[in-house]
Coordinates of C-alpha atoms in Angstrom, one line a residue:
M1 CA 4.5 31.9 -10.5
R2 CA 2.8 32.5 -13.8
R3 CA -0.1 30.3 -14.7
S4 CA 1.7 29.4 -17.9
D5 CA 4.7 28.1 -15.9
G6 CA 2.4 25.9 -13.8
E7 CA 0.7 24.5 -17.0
A8 CA 4.1 23.8 -18.5
I9 CA 5.3 22.0 -15.4
E10 CA 2.2 19.9 -15.1
E11 CA 2.5 18.9 -18.8
A12 CA 6.1 17.9 -18.4
L13 CA 5.4 15.9 -15.2
E14 CA 3.2 13.6 -17.3
E15 CA 5.8 12.7 -19.9
A16 CA 9.2 14.0 -18.8
P17 CA 9.5 14.5 -15.0
R18 CA 13.2 15.3 -15.3
E19 CA 12.4 18.2 -17.6
A20 CA 9.7 19.3 -15.1
L21 CA 12.3 19.1 -12.3
A22 CA 14.7 21.3 -14.2
M23 CA 12.0 23.9 -14.9
V24 CA 11.0 24.0 -11.3
R25 CA 14.6 24.4 -10.0
E26 CA 15.1 27.3 -12.5
L27 CA 12.0 29.0 -11.3
L28 CA 13.0 28.5 -7.7
E29 CA 16.2 30.3 -8.4
E30 CA 14.1 33.4 -9.3
D31 CA 11.7 33.0 -6.3
D32 CA 12.3 30.5 -3.6
G33 CA 9.4 31.8 -1.6
D34 CA 6.7 30.5 -3.9
A35 CA 4.9 27.7 -2.1
D36 CA 3.4 26.3 -5.3
L37 CA 6.9 25.8 -6.7
W38 CA 7.9 23.8 -3.7
A39 CA 4.8 21.6 -4.1
Y40 CA 5.8 21.0 -7.8
L41 CA 9.3 20.2 -6.7
A42 CA 8.0 17.6 -4.3
E43 CA 5.8 16.1 -7.0
C44 CA 8.7 15.9 -9.4
Q45 CA 10.9 14.2 -6.8
T46 CA 8.1 11.8 -6.0
E47 CA 7.7 10.9 -9.6
L48 CA 11.4 10.3 -9.9
E49 CA 11.4 8.2 -6.7
D50 CA 13.5 10.6 -4.7
R51 CA 11.5 10.0 -1.5
E52 CA 13.8 11.8 0.9
G53 CA 14.0 14.8 -1.4
A54 CA 10.2 14.9 -1.7
L55 CA 9.7 14.7 2.1
T56 CA 12.2 17.6 2.5
S57 CA 10.4 19.7 -0.2
W58 CA 7.0 19.1 1.3
A59 CA 8.4 20.1 4.8
H60 CA 9.6 23.4 3.3
Y61 CA 6.3 23.9 1.6
L62 CA 4.6 23.7 5.0
T63 CA 6.8 26.5 6.4
L64 CA 5.2 28.7 3.7
D65 CA 1.7 27.3 3.8
P66 CA 1.0 25.2 6.9
H67 CA -2.7 24.7 6.2
W68 CA -2.9 22.7 2.9
P69 CA -4.1 19.2 3.8
E70 CA -2.6 17.6 0.7
A71 CA 0.9 18.5 1.7
Y72 CA 0.5 16.5 4.9
T73 CA -1.2 13.6 3.2
A74 CA 1.5 13.5 0.5
R75 CA 4.1 13.2 3.3
C76 CA 2.0 10.4 4.8
E77 CA 2.0 8.5 1.6
L78 CA 5.8 8.9 1.3
F79 CA 6.3 7.6 4.8
A80 CA 3.9 4.7 4.1
D81 CA 5.6 3.8 0.9
A82 CA 8.8 3.5 2.9
G83 CA 7.1 1.2 5.3
D84 CA 7.3 3.7 8.1
L85 CA 3.7 3.6 9.3
H86 CA 4.5 5.2 12.6
A87 CA 5.8 8.3 11.0
A88 CA 2.8 8.3 8.6
R89 CA 0.3 8.1 11.5
M90 CA 2.1 11.0 13.3
E91 CA 1.9 13.1 10.2
L92 CA -1.8 12.2 9.7
A93 CA -2.6 13.1 13.3
V94 CA -1.4 16.6 12.6
V95 CA -3.5 17.2 9.6
A96 CA -6.6 15.5 11.2
E97 CA -6.3 18.2 13.9
L98 CA -6.4 20.8 11.2
V99 CA -9.3 19.5 9.0
G100 CA -11.0 16.7 10.8
D101 CA -12.9 14.2 8.6
D102 CA -11.7 15.7 5.3
A103 CA -11.9 13.2 2.4
R104 CA -8.2 13.4 1.9
V105 CA -7.5 12.5 5.5
L106 CA -10.1 9.6 5.4
R107 CA -8.5 8.3 2.2
T108 CA -5.0 8.4 3.8
Q109 CA -6.4 6.7 6.9
A110 CA -7.7 4.0 4.6
L111 CA -4.3 3.6 2.9
L112 CA -2.6 3.1 6.3
A113 CA -5.3 0.6 7.3
E114 CA -4.7 -1.2 4.0
L115 CA -1.0 -1.4 4.5
S116 CA -1.5 -2.7 8.0
G117 CA -3.6 -5.6 6.6
D118 CA -7.0 -4.4 7.8
F119 CA -8.7 -4.4 4.4
N120 CA -12.3 -4.2 5.8
L121 CA -11.5 -1.1 7.7
A122 CA -9.6 0.3 4.7
D123 CA -12.6 -0.1 2.4
A124 CA -15.0 1.4 5.0
L125 CA -12.7 4.5 5.3
Y126 CA -12.4 4.8 1.5
G127 CA -16.2 4.7 1.4
K128 CA -16.5 7.4 4.1
G129 CA -14.0 9.5 2.1
E130 CA -16.2 9.3 -1.0
E131 CA -19.3 10.2 1.0
A132 CA -17.5 13.3 2.4
D133 CA -16.4 14.4 -1.1
S134 CA -17.3 12.6 -4.4
L135 CA -14.1 14.0 -5.9
W136 CA -12.2 11.3 -3.9
P137 CA -14.0 8.1 -4.9
A138 CA -13.4 4.8 -3.3
P139 CA -11.2 2.4 -5.3
K140 CA -12.8 -0.2 -7.5
R141 CA -12.7 -3.7 -6.0
Y142 CA -12.6 -6.6 -8.4
K143 CA -13.5 -10.2 -7.6
R144 CA -10.1 -11.6 -6.6
N145 CA -9.9 -14.9 -8.5
Q146 CA -11.5 -13.3 -11.6
A147 CA -9.1 -10.4 -11.7
A148 CA -6.0 -12.7 -11.1
L149 CA -7.1 -15.1 -13.9
Y150 CA -7.9 -12.3 -16.3
L151 CA -4.5 -10.6 -15.8
Q152 CA -2.6 -13.9 -16.1
E153 CA -4.4 -14.8 -19.2
E154 CA -4.1 -11.4 -20.9
I155 CA -0.4 -10.9 -20.0
D156 CA 1.5 -14.3 -19.5
S157 CA 0.1 -16.8 -17.1
A158 CA 3.5 -18.6 -16.8
R159 CA 5.3 -15.5 -15.6
V160 CA 2.6 -13.4 -13.7
D161 CA 1.5 -13.8 -10.1
V162 CA -1.1 -11.6 -8.5
E163 CA -1.0 -10.6 -4.8
E164 CA -2.9 -8.0 -2.7
L165 CA 0.1 -5.9 -1.5
P166 CA 3.9 -6.2 -1.0
E167 CA 4.9 -7.7 2.3
V168 CA 8.0 -5.5 2.7
A169 CA 8.9 -1.9 1.6
E170 CA 11.9 -2.7 -0.5
P171 CA 12.7 -2.8 -3.3
G172 CA 10.5 -0.1 -4.7
G173 CA 8.3 0.8 -1.8
M174 CA 5.0 -0.4 -0.4
L175 CA 3.0 1.4 -3.1
R176 CA 4.7 -0.3 -6.0
R177 CA 2.2 -1.9 -8.4
A178 CA 4.5 -4.5 -9.9
E179 CA 7.8 -6.2 -9.0
L180 CA 10.3 -8.3 -11.0
M181 CA 11.0 -11.5 -9.1
A182 CA 14.3 -13.4 -8.8
D183 CA 13.0 -16.2 -11.0
G184 CA 12.3 -13.8 -13.9
G185 CA 8.5 -13.6 -13.3
V186 CA 6.6 -10.6 -12.1
T187 CA 4.2 -10.0 -9.3
L188 CA 1.3 -7.6 -9.7
Y189 CA -0.1 -6.0 -6.5
L190 CA -3.9 -5.8 -6.9
R191 CA -4.7 -3.2 -4.3
N192 CA -2.1 -0.8 -5.5
L193 CA -3.4 -1.2 -9.1
E194 CA -7.0 -0.6 -7.9
R195 CA -6.3 2.5 -5.9
D196 CA -6.6 4.9 -8.8
L197 CA -9.5 3.1 -10.4
V198 CA -13.2 4.0 -9.8
A199 CA -16.5 2.1 -9.6
E200 CA -17.1 2.3 -13.3
S201 CA -13.7 0.8 -14.2
T202 CA -13.7 -2.5 -16.1
L203 CA -11.3 -5.4 -16.2
S204 CA -9.8 -3.8 -19.3
D205 CA -9.0 -0.7 -17.2
L206 CA -7.3 -2.9 -14.6
L207 CA -5.3 -4.5 -17.4
D208 CA -4.2 -1.1 -18.7
A209 CA -3.0 -0.2 -15.2
A210 CA -1.1 -3.5 -14.9
L211 CA 0.5 -3.0 -18.3
D212 CA 1.5 0.5 -17.3
A213 CA 3.1 -0.9 -14.2
L214 CA 5.0 -3.5 -16.2
D215 CA 6.2 -0.9 -18.7
A216 CA 7.6 1.1 -15.8
L217 CA 9.7 -2.0 -14.9
D218 CA 11.1 -1.9 -18.5
L219 CA 10.6 -5.6 -19.0
D220 CA 11.1 -7.6 -22.2
G221 CA 8.8 -10.4 -23.2
V222 CA 6.1 -10.0 -20.5
N223 CA 3.5 -8.1 -22.4

């Protein structure tokens, strides 16, 4: 794959994942043995919420390159998002054998601990991941009441609830950041919002993440 093709796919993934998907499929017709294209295909499918397609594409990627940790950890996250923590742990055991205490493995272990409700263990593992590789920082943790009140005041306190994590995988998966409720309100999931934020992030950054999550729900009148 040409470098320019990779750059074009990555740019499209940001704004137009369906276009990125079409680009990747066209390139795969020319060369279906390019592992990088299968990784891009899995990323496109993940962005488009095609979980099963992404799992299959990552599995094929691993037949071409069985040693890249992020292929395994991406599959772990997909299983975890579906609420299948058993499958996620099995996948993680395989990559842990390959790379040991790699930051990506530690971070995925933290995610699984988080989804299992062991927040203290999760935060310890996130910290170990950051110590192993500063490129994988631990998520920002906000004071719970302060963060909830801030989000409710800045968005719409009458319609916004803030919880730690979803209790069930559906609809939308365990890693969803926001959910439209039956009464017309929305629930924001704080730990899923925090996961991509870093120590230097402010409450304003948390609000931006929340608004992005609400935009993805395509709601009217919430923000």
